Structures are given as C-alpha cells and as structure tokens.
CSV table of C-alpha atoms in Angstrom, one decimal:
chain,number,residue,atom,x,y,z
A,176,UNK,CA,0.3,-0.1,0.1
A,177,UNK,CA,1.2,3.7,-1.0
A,178,UNK,CA,2.6,5.6,2.1
A,179,UNK,CA,0.3,8.7,0.7
A,180,UNK,CA,-3.3,9.2,0.8
A,181,UNK,CA,-4.3,10.9,-2.8
A,182,UNK,CA,-7.2,13.6,-1.9
A,183,UNK,CA,-6.6,15.3,-5.4
A,184,UNK,CA,-10.0,14.8,-6.5
A,185,UNK,CA,-13.0,15.6,-4.7
A,186,UNK,CA,-15.4,12.8,-4.0
A,187,UNK,CA,-17.7,12.6,-6.6
A,188,UNK,CA,-21.2,13.2,-5.1
A,189,UNK,CA,-23.1,9.8,-6.7
A,190,UNK,CA,-20.5,7.4,-5.7
A,191,UNK,CA,-19.6,8.8,-1.7
A,192,UNK,CA,-23.3,10.0,-1.1
A,193,UNK,CA,-22.1,12.6,0.4
A,194,UNK,CA,-19.2,15.8,0.2
A,195,UNK,CA,-15.8,14.6,1.6
A,196,UNK,CA,-14.5,17.8,2.4
A,197,UNK,CA,-11.3,16.3,4.0
A,198,UNK,CA,-7.9,16.8,2.3
A,199,UNK,CA,-6.6,14.3,4.9
A,200,UNK,CA,-4.9,17.2,7.1
A,201,UNK,CA,-5.0,16.6,10.6
A,202,UNK,CA,-7.7,17.8,12.6
A,203,UNK,CA,-8.1,20.0,16.3
A,204,UNK,CA,-4.6,20.1,16.2
A,205,UNK,CA,-4.4,24.4,17.1
A,206,UNK,CA,-6.2,25.9,19.3
A,207,UNK,CA,-6.3,29.8,19.5
A,208,UNK,CA,-2.6,30.4,21.5
A,209,UNK,CA,-0.8,28.0,18.6
A,210,UNK,CA,-2.6,29.9,15.9
A,211,UNK,CA,-1.6,32.9,17.3
A,212,UNK,CA,2.2,32.1,18.4
A,213,UNK,CA,2.4,30.4,14.5
A,214,UNK,CA,1.1,33.9,13.0
A,215,UNK,CA,4.0,35.8,15.0
A,216,UNK,CA,6.5,33.3,14.1
A,217,UNK,CA,5.8,33.6,10.2
A,218,UNK,CA,5.3,38.0,10.6
A,219,UNK,CA,9.1,37.4,12.5
A,220,UNK,CA,8.9,40.8,14.3
A,221,UNK,CA,12.7,40.8,15.3
A,222,UNK,CA,13.4,39.9,11.9
A,223,UNK,CA,11.1,42.9,10.2
A,224,UNK,CA,12.0,45.2,12.6
A,225,UNK,CA,15.4,45.0,12.2
A,226,UNK,CA,15.6,45.3,8.2
A,227,UNK,CA,12.4,47.5,8.2
A,228,UNK,CA,13.1,50.6,10.8
A,229,UNK,CA,15.8,52.6,9.0
A,230,UNK,CA,14.6,52.3,5.8
A,231,UNK,CA,11.0,53.7,7.5
A,232,UNK,CA,12.5,56.5,9.3
A,233,UNK,CA,14.6,57.3,6.3
A,234,UNK,CA,10.9,58.0,4.1
A,235,UNK,CA,8.9,59.3,6.6
A,236,UNK,CA,11.4,60.5,9.5
A,237,UNK,CA,10.1,60.8,13.2
A,238,UNK,CA,6.4,60.0,12.2
A,239,UNK,CA,7.4,55.8,12.3
A,240,UNK,CA,4.4,55.4,14.8
A,241,UNK,CA,2.0,57.1,12.2
A,242,UNK,CA,3.1,55.0,9.6
A,243,UNK,CA,3.2,51.8,11.5
A,244,UNK,CA,-0.6,52.4,12.4
A,245,UNK,CA,-1.5,53.5,8.9
A,246,UNK,CA,-0.2,50.2,7.4
A,247,UNK,CA,-1.7,48.4,10.1
A,248,UNK,CA,-5.4,49.7,9.9
A,249,UNK,CA,-5.9,48.4,5.9
A,250,UNK,CA,-4.1,44.4,7.7
A,251,UNK,CA,-7.3,44.7,10.3
A,252,UNK,CA,-9.7,45.4,8.0
A,253,UNK,CA,-8.3,42.3,5.2
A,254,UNK,CA,-8.1,40.4,8.0
A,255,UNK,CA,-11.7,40.8,8.9
A,256,UNK,CA,-12.3,40.0,5.2
A,257,UNK,CA,-10.7,37.0,6.1
A,258,UNK,CA,-12.5,35.7,8.9
A,259,UNK,CA,-15.6,36.4,7.9
A,260,UNK,CA,-14.8,33.7,4.5
A,261,UNK,CA,-13.3,31.6,6.5
A,262,UNK,CA,-16.2,31.6,8.7
A,263,UNK,CA,-18.2,30.8,6.1
A,264,UNK,CA,-15.6,28.3,4.2
A,265,UNK,CA,-12.7,27.0,5.9
A,266,UNK,CA,-10.1,26.2,3.4
A,267,UNK,CA,-6.2,25.9,3.6
A,268,UNK,CA,-6.5,27.7,-0.1
A,269,UNK,CA,-7.8,30.6,1.7
A,270,UNK,CA,-7.2,33.3,-1.7
A,271,UNK,CA,-6.9,30.3,-4.0
A,272,UNK,CA,-10.1,29.3,-2.8
A,273,UNK,CA,-12.2,32.2,-1.6
A,274,UNK,CA,-11.3,34.2,-5.4
A,275,UNK,CA,-11.9,31.3,-7.4
A,276,UNK,CA,-15.6,31.1,-5.6
A,277,UNK,CA,-15.9,34.9,-6.2
A,278,UNK,CA,-14.1,35.4,-9.3
A,279,UNK,CA,-13.8,32.1,-11.1
A,280,UNK,CA,-11.4,30.1,-11.6
A,281,UNK,CA,-8.7,31.7,-13.8
A,282,UNK,CA,-8.8,34.5,-10.9
A,283,UNK,CA,-8.8,32.1,-8.0
A,284,UNK,CA,-5.3,30.3,-9.9
A,285,UNK,CA,-3.6,33.9,-10.4
A,286,UNK,CA,-4.6,34.5,-6.4
A,287,UNK,CA,-2.8,31.1,-5.2
A,288,UNK,CA,0.1,32.1,-7.7
A,289,UNK,CA,0.6,35.6,-6.0
A,290,UNK,CA,0.5,33.6,-2.9
A,291,UNK,CA,3.0,31.2,-3.6
A,292,UNK,CA,5.9,33.1,-5.3
A,293,UNK,CA,5.3,35.7,-2.3
A,294,UNK,CA,5.9,33.0,0.1
A,295,UNK,CA,9.0,31.5,-1.5
A,296,UNK,CA,10.7,34.5,-2.2
A,297,UNK,CA,10.4,35.3,1.6
A,298,UNK,CA,11.3,32.0,2.5
A,299,UNK,CA,14.8,32.3,0.5
A,300,UNK,CA,15.1,35.7,1.9
A,301,UNK,CA,14.5,34.3,5.3
A,302,UNK,CA,17.4,31.6,4.9
A,303,UNK,CA,19.5,33.9,3.8
A,304,UNK,CA,19.7,36.5,6.9
A,305,UNK,CA,19.7,33.0,9.2
A,306,UNK,CA,22.8,32.7,7.4
A,307,UNK,CA,24.0,36.0,8.2
A,308,UNK,CA,23.3,36.0,11.4
A,309,UNK,CA,24.1,32.5,12.7
A,310,UNK,CA,27.6,33.2,11.4
A,311,UNK,CA,27.5,36.7,13.2
A,312,UNK,CA,26.8,34.2,16.1
A,313,UNK,CA,29.4,31.9,15.8
A,314,UNK,CA,31.9,34.8,15.7
A,315,UNK,CA,30.4,36.2,18.6
A,316,UNK,CA,30.1,33.2,21.0
A,317,UNK,CA,33.8,32.3,20.2
A,318,UNK,CA,35.7,35.7,19.6
A,319,UNK,CA,37.1,34.4,16.4
A,320,UNK,CA,35.7,37.8,13.9
A,321,UNK,CA,36.4,35.9,10.9
A,322,UNK,CA,33.7,33.7,11.2
A,323,UNK,CA,31.2,36.9,10.3
A,324,UNK,CA,33.0,36.6,7.2
A,325,UNK,CA,32.3,33.3,5.9
A,326,UNK,CA,28.5,34.6,4.9
A,327,UNK,CA,30.4,36.9,2.6
A,328,UNK,CA,31.8,33.6,0.7
A,329,UNK,CA,29.1,32.9,-1.8
A,330,UNK,CA,29.7,28.6,-1.6
A,331,UNK,CA,29.6,28.7,2.1
A,332,UNK,CA,26.4,30.9,2.0
A,333,UNK,CA,24.5,29.3,-0.7
A,334,UNK,CA,25.8,25.5,1.0
A,335,UNK,CA,24.4,26.6,4.7
A,336,UNK,CA,21.3,28.3,3.2
A,337,UNK,CA,20.5,25.4,1.3
A,338,UNK,CA,21.1,23.4,4.8
A,339,UNK,CA,18.9,25.8,6.7
A,340,UNK,CA,16.0,25.4,4.4
A,341,UNK,CA,16.0,21.7,4.1
A,342,UNK,CA,15.6,21.5,8.2
A,343,UNK,CA,13.0,23.3,8.2
A,344,UNK,CA,11.3,21.2,5.4
A,345,UNK,CA,12.4,18.4,7.7
A,346,UNK,CA,10.7,20.2,11.1
A,347,UNK,CA,7.5,20.6,9.1
A,348,UNK,CA,7.2,17.3,7.2
A,349,UNK,CA,7.3,15.8,10.6
A,350,UNK,CA,3.5,17.2,11.4
A,351,UNK,CA,1.7,20.1,13.2
A,352,UNK,CA,2.9,18.8,16.4
A,353,UNK,CA,6.6,18.9,15.9
A,354,UNK,CA,6.1,22.2,14.0
A,355,UNK,CA,4.3,24.2,16.7
A,356,UNK,CA,6.8,22.4,19.9
A,357,UNK,CA,9.8,24.8,18.2
A,358,UNK,CA,7.7,27.4,17.5
A,359,UNK,CA,6.7,28.2,21.4
A,360,UNK,CA,10.0,28.5,22.2
A,361,UNK,CA,11.6,30.4,19.6
A,362,UNK,CA,8.8,32.7,19.7
A,363,UNK,CA,8.7,33.3,23.0
A,364,UNK,CA,12.1,33.9,23.1
A,365,UNK,CA,12.4,36.4,20.0
A,366,UNK,CA,9.7,38.4,22.4
A,367,UNK,CA,11.3,38.2,25.5
A,368,UNK,CA,14.2,40.0,23.7
A,369,UNK,CA,12.4,42.2,21.9
A,370,UNK,CA,11.0,43.8,24.7
A,371,UNK,CA,14.0,43.5,27.0
A,372,UNK,CA,15.5,45.6,24.2
A,373,UNK,CA,12.9,48.0,24.5
A,374,UNK,CA,12.5,49.0,28.1
A,375,UNK,CA,16.5,49.1,28.2
A,376,UNK,CA,16.2,51.6,25.0
A,377,UNK,CA,13.7,53.9,27.0
A,378,UNK,CA,15.8,53.6,30.4
A,379,UNK,CA,18.9,54.3,28.6
A,380,UNK,CA,18.3,57.4,26.9
A,381,UNK,CA,20.3,60.1,27.7
A,382,UNK,CA,19.3,63.1,29.2
A,383,UNK,CA,18.4,65.2,27.5
A,384,UNK,CA,17.3,62.1,25.2
A,385,UNK,CA,18.4,62.7,21.2
A,386,UNK,CA,14.6,62.8,20.3
A,387,UNK,CA,12.2,63.9,22.9
A,388,UNK,CA,8.5,62.3,22.9
A,389,UNK,CA,6.0,63.8,20.7
A,390,UNK,CA,2.5,62.7,20.1
A,391,UNK,CA,2.7,64.7,16.3
A,392,UNK,CA,4.9,61.1,15.7
A,393,UNK,CA,1.3,59.8,15.2
A,394,UNK,CA,0.5,62.6,12.8
A,395,UNK,CA,0.6,60.7,9.5
A,396,UNK,CA,-0.3,64.5,7.5
A,397,UNK,CA,3.1,65.4,9.1
A,398,UNK,CA,5.1,63.4,6.8
A,399,UNK,CA,6.9,65.7,4.2
A,400,UNK,CA,5.2,64.5,0.7
A,401,UNK,CA,2.8,61.7,-0.3
A,402,UNK,CA,5.5,60.3,-2.4
A,403,UNK,CA,7.5,59.1,1.1
A,404,UNK,CA,4.8,58.4,3.0
A,405,UNK,CA,3.5,55.9,0.7
A,406,UNK,CA,7.0,54.5,0.3
A,407,UNK,CA,6.9,54.1,4.0
A,408,UNK,CA,3.7,52.8,4.2
A,409,UNK,CA,5.0,50.3,1.4
A,410,UNK,CA,7.4,49.1,4.1
A,411,UNK,CA,5.2,49.3,7.1
A,412,UNK,CA,2.4,46.8,4.6
A,413,UNK,CA,5.5,44.0,4.5
A,414,UNK,CA,6.3,44.0,8.1
A,415,UNK,CA,2.5,43.2,9.1
A,416,UNK,CA,2.9,39.9,6.8
A,417,UNK,CA,2.2,37.0,7.5
A,418,UNK,CA,-0.8,36.8,9.6
A,419,UNK,CA,-2.8,35.1,7.2
A,420,UNK,CA,-1.0,31.4,7.7
A,421,UNK,CA,-3.7,31.5,10.9
A,422,UNK,CA,-6.6,31.1,8.3
A,423,UNK,CA,-4.1,28.5,5.8
A,424,UNK,CA,-4.2,25.9,9.1
A,425,UNK,CA,-8.2,26.4,9.3
A,426,UNK,CA,-8.8,23.1,8.6
A,427,UNK,CA,-6.2,22.1,11.4
A,428,UNK,CA,-7.4,24.3,14.1
A,429,UNK,CA,-10.0,23.4,16.8
A,430,UNK,CA,-13.2,25.4,15.8
A,431,UNK,CA,-12.1,25.7,12.0
A,432,UNK,CA,-15.0,28.2,11.5
A,433,UNK,CA,-14.1,30.4,14.3
A,434,UNK,CA,-10.6,30.2,15.8
A,435,UNK,CA,-8.5,31.1,12.9
A,436,UNK,CA,-10.2,34.9,12.2
A,437,UNK,CA,-10.0,35.2,15.5
A,438,UNK,CA,-6.0,34.1,15.9
A,439,UNK,CA,-5.3,36.6,13.0
A,440,UNK,CA,-7.3,39.8,14.4
A,441,UNK,CA,-5.0,39.0,17.9
A,442,UNK,CA,-2.0,38.7,15.5
A,443,UNK,CA,-2.4,42.1,13.7
A,444,UNK,CA,-3.7,43.6,17.0
A,445,UNK,CA,-0.5,42.4,19.2
A,446,UNK,CA,2.3,43.0,16.4
A,447,UNK,CA,1.1,46.5,16.4
A,448,UNK,CA,1.6,47.3,19.7
A,449,UNK,CA,4.8,45.3,19.6
A,450,UNK,CA,6.1,47.8,17.0
A,451,UNK,CA,5.2,50.7,18.8
A,452,UNK,CA,6.3,50.1,22.1
A,453,UNK,CA,9.8,49.1,19.9
A,454,UNK,CA,9.4,52.0,17.6
A,455,UNK,CA,8.9,54.4,20.0
A,456,UNK,CA,11.5,53.3,22.1
A,457,UNK,CA,14.4,52.9,19.2
A,458,UNK,CA,13.2,57.0,18.1
A,459,UNK,CA,13.9,58.3,21.7
A,460,UNK,CA,16.8,56.3,22.3
A,461,UNK,CA,18.7,56.8,18.9
A,462,UNK,CA,16.9,60.3,17.4
A,463,UNK,CA,16.5,60.4,13.7
A,464,UNK,CA,20.2,61.9,13.4
A,465,UNK,CA,22.9,61.0,10.5
A,466,UNK,CA,25.5,60.9,12.8
A,467,UNK,CA,26.7,58.2,15.4
A,468,UNK,CA,23.6,55.7,16.4
A,469,UNK,CA,20.8,57.8,15.1
A,470,UNK,CA,18.6,56.1,12.6
A,471,UNK,CA,19.3,57.9,9.7
A,472,UNK,CA,23.2,57.0,9.5
A,473,UNK,CA,23.2,54.9,6.4
A,474,UNK,CA,25.4,52.5,8.4
A,475,UNK,CA,22.8,52.2,11.0
A,476,UNK,CA,19.9,51.3,8.6
A,477,UNK,CA,21.5,48.0,7.3
A,478,UNK,CA,20.5,46.6,10.4
A,479,UNK,CA,19.0,48.5,13.3
A,480,UNK,CA,19.4,45.9,16.1
A,481,UNK,CA,23.1,44.8,15.1
A,482,UNK,CA,24.2,48.5,15.6
A,483,UNK,CA,22.1,49.3,18.5
A,484,UNK,CA,22.0,46.2,20.7
A,485,UNK,CA,25.4,47.0,22.1
A,486,UNK,CA,25.1,50.2,23.6
A,487,UNK,CA,20.9,50.1,24.4
A,488,UNK,CA,21.4,46.4,25.7
A,489,UNK,CA,25.1,46.5,26.8
A,490,UNK,CA,26.9,42.4,27.8
A,491,UNK,CA,23.2,41.4,26.9
A,492,UNK,CA,23.8,42.5,23.2
A,493,UNK,CA,24.4,38.9,22.2
A,494,UNK,CA,21.0,37.6,23.0
A,495,UNK,CA,19.4,39.9,20.0
A,496,UNK,CA,21.3,38.3,17.7
A,497,UNK,CA,20.2,34.9,19.1
A,498,UNK,CA,17.0,36.3,18.7
A,499,UNK,CA,17.2,37.9,15.1
A,500,UNK,CA,18.6,34.1,14.8
A,501,UNK,CA,15.5,32.9,16.3
A,502,UNK,CA,13.1,34.9,14.8
A,503,UNK,CA,14.0,34.1,10.6
A,504,UNK,CA,14.6,30.4,11.8
A,505,UNK,CA,11.1,30.4,13.5
A,506,UNK,CA,9.6,32.2,10.2
A,507,UNK,CA,11.4,30.1,7.8
A,508,UNK,CA,10.1,27.0,9.2
A,509,UNK,CA,6.5,28.7,9.7
A,510,UNK,CA,6.2,30.3,6.9
A,511,UNK,CA,6.2,26.9,4.8
A,512,UNK,CA,3.1,26.4,5.7
A,513,UNK,CA,1.1,28.9,3.5
A,514,UNK,CA,2.9,27.7,0.0
A,515,UNK,CA,2.5,24.2,1.4
A,516,UNK,CA,-1.5,23.9,2.1
A,517,UNK,CA,-2.1,26.4,-0.8
A,518,UNK,CA,-0.3,23.9,-2.8
A,519,UNK,CA,-2.7,21.2,-1.7
A,520,UNK,CA,-5.5,22.9,-2.1
A,521,UNK,CA,-4.6,23.4,-5.5
A,522,UNK,CA,-4.0,19.8,-6.3
A,523,UNK,CA,-6.8,19.0,-4.6
A,524,UNK,CA,-9.1,21.3,-6.9
A,525,UNK,CA,-7.1,20.0,-9.9
A,526,UNK,CA,-5.8,23.4,-10.4
A,527,UNK,CA,-2.1,21.6,-10.6
A,528,UNK,CA,-1.0,18.0,-11.2
A,529,UNK,CA,-2.6,15.7,-8.4
A,530,UNK,CA,0.2,15.1,-6.7
A,531,UNK,CA,0.5,18.2,-4.5
A,532,UNK,CA,-2.7,16.7,-3.0
A,533,UNK,CA,-0.7,14.0,-1.2
A,534,UNK,CA,-0.7,13.5,2.4
A,535,UNK,CA,1.3,11.5,4.3
A,536,UNK,CA,-1.0,9.5,6.4
A,537,UNK,CA,1.5,9.2,9.5
A,538,UNK,CA,2.2,13.1,9.8
A,539,UNK,CA,-0.5,14.3,7.9
A,540,UNK,CA,1.1,16.5,6.4
A,541,UNK,CA,1.8,17.8,2.8
A,542,UNK,CA,4.7,16.4,2.5
A,543,UNK,CA,4.9,15.9,-1.1
A,544,UNK,CA,3.9,19.9,-1.5
A,545,UNK,CA,6.1,20.9,1.6
A,546,UNK,CA,9.4,19.3,-0.1
A,547,UNK,CA,8.4,21.5,-3.6
A,548,UNK,CA,8.5,24.6,-2.1
A,549,UNK,CA,11.5,24.0,0.0
A,550,UNK,CA,12.8,23.3,-3.2
A,551,UNK,CA,11.7,26.0,-4.8
A,552,UNK,CA,12.8,28.7,-2.5
A,553,UNK,CA,16.6,27.1,-2.3
A,554,UNK,CA,16.5,27.0,-6.2
A,555,UNK,CA,15.6,31.0,-6.2
A,556,UNK,CA,18.1,31.9,-3.6
A,557,UNK,CA,21.0,29.8,-5.3
A,558,UNK,CA,20.1,31.9,-8.4
A,559,UNK,CA,19.6,35.2,-7.3
A,560,UNK,CA,22.3,35.1,-4.9
A,561,UNK,CA,24.6,34.3,-7.9
A,562,UNK,CA,23.7,36.5,-10.6
A,563,UNK,CA,23.7,39.5,-8.1
A,564,UNK,CA,22.8,40.4,-4.2
A,565,UNK,CA,21.0,43.8,-6.2
A,566,UNK,CA,19.2,41.3,-7.9
A,567,UNK,CA,18.2,39.3,-4.6
A,568,UNK,CA,17.6,43.0,-2.9
A,569,UNK,CA,15.1,44.2,-5.8
A,570,UNK,CA,13.2,41.0,-5.9
A,571,UNK,CA,12.6,41.2,-2.4
A,572,UNK,CA,11.0,44.8,-2.8
A,573,UNK,CA,9.0,43.5,-5.9
A,574,UNK,CA,7.0,41.2,-2.7
A,575,UNK,CA,5.5,44.2,-1.2
A,576,UNK,CA,3.5,44.3,-5.3
A,577,UNK,CA,2.5,41.0,-4.7
A,578,UNK,CA,1.3,41.3,-1.0
A,579,UNK,CA,-0.9,44.1,-2.2
A,580,UNK,CA,-2.0,41.9,-4.9
A,581,UNK,CA,-3.4,38.9,-3.6
A,582,UNK,CA,-4.5,40.5,-0.2
A,583,UNK,CA,-6.9,43.2,-2.0
A,584,UNK,CA,-7.7,40.2,-4.4
A,585,UNK,CA,-9.2,38.1,-1.5
A,586,UNK,CA,-10.7,41.5,0.1
A,587,UNK,CA,-12.7,42.0,-3.1
A,588,UNK,CA,-13.6,38.3,-3.0
A,589,UNK,CA,-15.0,38.5,0.4
A,590,UNK,CA,-17.4,41.6,-1.1
A,591,UNK,CA,-18.3,39.6,-4.2
A,592,UNK,CA,-18.7,36.1,-2.3
A,593,UNK,CA,-21.1,37.8,0.1
A,594,UNK,CA,-22.6,40.3,-1.7
A,595,UNK,CA,-26.5,39.0,-1.6
A,596,UNK,CA,-26.3,38.9,2.3
A,597,UNK,CA,-24.4,42.5,2.6
A,598,UNK,CA,-27.7,44.4,4.1
A,599,UNK,CA,-28.6,41.2,5.8
A,600,UNK,CA,-27.8,43.0,9.1
A,601,UNK,CA,-25.8,45.8,10.1
A,602,UNK,CA,-23.1,43.7,11.2
A,603,UNK,CA,-23.0,41.9,7.9
A,604,UNK,CA,-22.6,45.3,6.1
A,605,UNK,CA,-19.6,46.3,7.8
A,606,UNK,CA,-17.8,42.7,8.3
A,607,UNK,CA,-18.3,41.8,4.7
A,608,UNK,CA,-18.7,44.9,2.9
A,609,UNK,CA,-17.5,48.0,4.0
A,610,UNK,CA,-14.4,46.6,5.9
A,611,UNK,CA,-13.1,44.4,3.4
A,612,UNK,CA,-13.7,47.0,0.4
A,613,UNK,CA,-11.9,49.8,2.2
A,614,UNK,CA,-8.5,47.7,2.9
A,615,UNK,CA,-8.9,46.3,-0.7
A,616,UNK,CA,-8.9,49.8,-2.0
A,617,UNK,CA,-6.0,51.2,0.2
A,618,UNK,CA,-3.8,47.9,-1.1
A,619,UNK,CA,-4.8,48.7,-4.6
A,620,UNK,CA,-3.6,52.0,-4.4
A,621,UNK,CA,-0.6,51.0,-2.8
A,622,UNK,CA,0.1,48.5,-5.4
A,623,UNK,CA,-0.6,50.8,-8.4
A,624,UNK,CA,1.9,53.1,-7.2
A,625,UNK,CA,4.4,51.0,-6.6
A,626,UNK,CA,3.9,49.5,-10.2
A,627,UNK,CA,4.3,53.2,-11.5
A,628,UNK,CA,7.5,53.8,-9.2
A,629,UNK,CA,9.1,51.1,-9.6
A,630,UNK,CA,9.2,51.3,-13.6
A,631,UNK,CA,11.8,53.9,-13.0
A,632,UNK,CA,15.8,53.1,-13.0
A,633,UNK,CA,16.3,55.2,-9.7
A,634,UNK,CA,13.9,52.6,-7.7
A,635,UNK,CA,15.1,50.2,-5.6
A,636,UNK,CA,19.4,49.6,-5.5
A,637,UNK,CA,18.9,51.7,-8.7
A,638,UNK,CA,19.8,48.8,-10.9
A,639,UNK,CA,17.9,48.6,-14.6
A,640,UNK,CA,17.1,46.8,-18.0
A,641,UNK,CA,17.0,49.3,-20.9
A,642,UNK,CA,15.6,52.0,-18.3
A,643,UNK,CA,13.1,50.0,-16.7
A,644,UNK,CA,13.7,49.7,-13.0
A,645,UNK,CA,14.7,46.2,-12.1
A,646,UNK,CA,11.7,45.8,-9.6
A,647,UNK,CA,9.4,46.0,-12.1
A,648,UNK,CA,10.9,44.0,-14.3
A,649,UNK,CA,11.3,41.4,-12.0
A,650,UNK,CA,7.3,41.8,-11.5
A,651,UNK,CA,6.7,41.6,-14.8
A,652,UNK,CA,8.6,38.4,-15.4
A,653,UNK,CA,6.9,36.6,-11.9
A,654,UNK,CA,4.0,37.6,-13.8
A,655,UNK,CA,4.4,36.3,-17.0
A,656,UNK,CA,5.6,33.1,-15.7
A,657,UNK,CA,2.4,32.9,-13.5
A,658,UNK,CA,0.0,33.4,-17.0
A,659,UNK,CA,1.8,30.8,-18.6
A,660,UNK,CA,2.0,28.1,-16.1
A,661,UNK,CA,-1.8,28.6,-16.0
A,662,UNK,CA,-2.2,27.8,-19.2
A,663,UNK,CA,-0.6,24.9,-19.5
A,664,UNK,CA,-2.3,23.6,-16.4
A,665,UNK,CA,-5.3,24.2,-18.1
A,666,UNK,CA,-4.4,22.7,-21.2
A,667,UNK,CA,-3.8,19.1,-19.2
A,668,UNK,CA,-6.3,19.8,-16.5
A,669,UNK,CA,-9.3,21.6,-17.9
A,670,UNK,CA,-12.0,20.6,-15.5
A,671,UNK,CA,-11.0,23.1,-12.6
A,672,UNK,CA,-11.1,25.5,-15.4
A,673,UNK,CA,-14.5,24.9,-16.5
A,674,UNK,CA,-15.6,24.7,-12.6
A,675,UNK,CA,-16.3,21.5,-12.3
A,676,UNK,CA,-14.2,20.5,-9.3
A,677,UNK,CA,-15.2,23.9,-7.8
A,678,UNK,CA,-18.7,23.3,-8.0
A,679,UNK,CA,-18.9,19.9,-6.4
A,680,UNK,CA,-17.8,21.4,-3.4
A,681,UNK,CA,-19.3,25.1,-3.4
A,682,UNK,CA,-21.1,26.3,-0.4
A,683,UNK,CA,-22.2,29.3,-1.8
A,684,UNK,CA,-23.7,29.6,-5.8
A,685,UNK,CA,-20.6,30.3,-8.1
A,686,UNK,CA,-21.0,32.9,-10.8
A,687,UNK,CA,-21.9,32.1,-13.8
C-alpha cells in the first residue's frame, strides 16, 4: 500500500453519497494560542524590524508610529474579511479557493500563484538572513571575528542556506505537533528579547534624549510628501505580512470556523502594539540623526538591532543576535505552512497536478507540496544570489507588490462572495462589505503606486534593464510566468478551469 493518500479529486457525490471535504490534514491540532504563535512566528517581528526600521525612518522621519498605524489599518480590515470567508468556508487554500469561488477559476489560480511566489521569495530571504546571523553569532560566542566573514563567501553562504531550508522542510514534514513544539520556544525567546530591548532603550536614553517624545509622531499628515508617505507605507505593509497563515491552517484548527479568524485578528493587534513600543523606544534612544547612532545613519539603517543592541543592552547584546536568528529560523519554518497548504488545495481542486494533494497519513502533512516549496525556495536563492546581491534585494522589494495584490484580491472576493447577504444586517454590511472593501482599495492604491514607481531606473537598488527599473522587470517576469503556467495547467487539466471541481464542493452559488 502507498504511504500517501491521494486527495486530489474531490469525491463524486454520486459515488460517496455525501460531500467529503477533508483533504487528509490533521484536525483539531491548533487552538487559539497556537494559531496566534504561528502567526507571530511567520511575521517574524525581530527580523522584520531590524531591516525595516531604518528604511522607514529614511522615508518618513520621526513619523514612524503614524506609518505603522496606517499600515496596520488595511491589514486589520482585510483580516476581518478573511475571518468572514473562513467562517463560511474554512479552506487551506484561502486566497486561491475564495478568489476562485468569487471571481472564477482563472482569477483564483492567479491569486494562488501570487501567494505561493510571495512566500517562496520570503523563504529564500529568511534563509539568507539566517545565514548572516548564524555566522555572526558564532563569531560573537567564540571571539573569532573571522567567522562572521564566512557569510560573504558565496559557496559557504549558499551551502549553509540550503541546509537551513532543508532543516525547516524536515521539521514541517514531521507534522504540526513538531512544528508547534519548536515555535513556542523560538517565538517566546524573540518576544522577550525584543521587549527587553525596548524597555532598556526607554531607560537608557541620554538626558536630554536625542529625540524627545512627541505626539506629532502619530500624525500621518506630518510626513513631508505623499511619495515619502507611500514609500513608508509600503514598508509598513511588509512588516505586518504573514498573519494569514492563521487562516491557512483552518482545517487543522479547533473550531475551524471561528478560531482562525480570531487568531488572525489578535495576531495583527499584538504585532501593532509590539511595533509601536519598539519604534517609540528606538526613536527616543537613537534619534533620527545621520550621525552616530541616529536612525538616518546609512550604516545603522542596514541592520538597526545589530548596531544598537550593544549601546542599549550592554553585555547582553548577544541575546539580540540570538533573537534575530531565532526569529528568522522560526519564520523560515512556519512560512512553509502557507505555500504547502495552498499547493495542497490547488492540487485538491485540480488546478495543479494531483500529486500536490498528496498527504502523508502518518504526519498528516502535505509532504510533497512542502518539499516542492523548499526546493523552489532553494533554487530561487541560489539563482538570485549567484546573479547579484542587488537582484536579490530588488526581488524582495517586488514582494510588497505581490502582497498587496493577493491581499486586496481576497478582500474584494469577500465583498463579492457575500454580495447577496451584505444588507441582511448591519454587522454583515460592515464586516463583509465595507471593511474588506476599504482595506482592498487601500492596498490596491499602494499596489498601483508601487507599479508606477518601480518602472523608474532609480527605484530600489538603482539597477535597471534597458532603462526600466529592475523591480518592475522582476515583477513582470513573475506575473508572465504565472500566466504561462496557468495556461499549461488549463490544457492539461481543464476540469478545474471549467468550474467542475469547484462546483462539486461549493458552499455558496458560484458566478456563471
């Protein structure tokens, strides 16, 4: 007997007598706390802040808290739409499944592609950052500073990165219980260190502080220009990304109709509080000068915590290196959950080869899809790192466009999905209509603005192809590749694109 169960074809109602919705995933493994921990792990607050604080200050100055709050609003509004969709139809495919239900199979396929590509890019970047901090940690703990330079050796860097990806895939393939055992420890460590850094920064500011607290920091209209505000907001969107993993594991959660949505909302709220505390503390301690420890110092902006940990935490600064390493390691592992389960759902409905719907009966995980996601992340990192570090950096910049795309698409899908019940009650109007609509519009505006700006050769790293910005070129290539693969899938497996597999499992009427 095969070690795998195939859930690729939704069972025929005539054959089974009932609709069997299970994809073979472990049920009831995640409660509210576990889902929130998984969401925080995927966002990776220590990792995102150390790279995003400096560039965001560069764009908006001391208005860092204001931009964080404005970036939080569309995330919350979209999360409310996700919660409504999940309460009606818990599905590991999330954006793919719901967009397909609302707008048809082709739009759903592109939504799934956007999610899978975005997470693959993040996975490769996370592994790369983990390599840098791994060798930095080794140099700090051994006193041999030459070890930190090993991260700059191309062969060593790529080999170590692939080992990290393989370890993350192995843990994920062992099952959700093993995944969460690791996550509790890693998430607790990074949150304790980050809060310790913030409180130490509050107490360690000089008198007078480099930048005295001012409520004007919370005024988004104080930013000098809309372009600067949009650039800062784009960075803010990125640092909140990842909460939707709480919905991706809905079929593995206790109370799959309610718990995942609550977990996503709580995750976004907790992350906002953590970001605001850290931002205010860092601004007061370091200020925004271009000299010394100021956050506008280009050297500081590269890696804020690496440079400020010593002055803020003293001999405990090594804990920050451990926290960043833990943050990237935790996120590297948890981020695999989303692409693996999205590919599982796509295989289940016949949008991609049925093999992607394979579930290991022992661990009840989509092992094949997880391994494929790991291979894709490894190949992407090796290719980009070999070509140029600028190419890798610009690809990460293009990630923000993909995030805005599939989040806004899912928000609009919520409005259309529930169109017949929007005016059934005041709650439905706000939670299923107005909130996701406003969130989707905000993200769409950011997406369009970024697309226009990215065409400039000065955008991102300044690299360009025939006068067109490299970020725009990368995004265009990824989009074109997605369309080509969708056309191939349509020729090989037309049932999904004709709506047959979706209609067999439909909860609400599908558009004609």
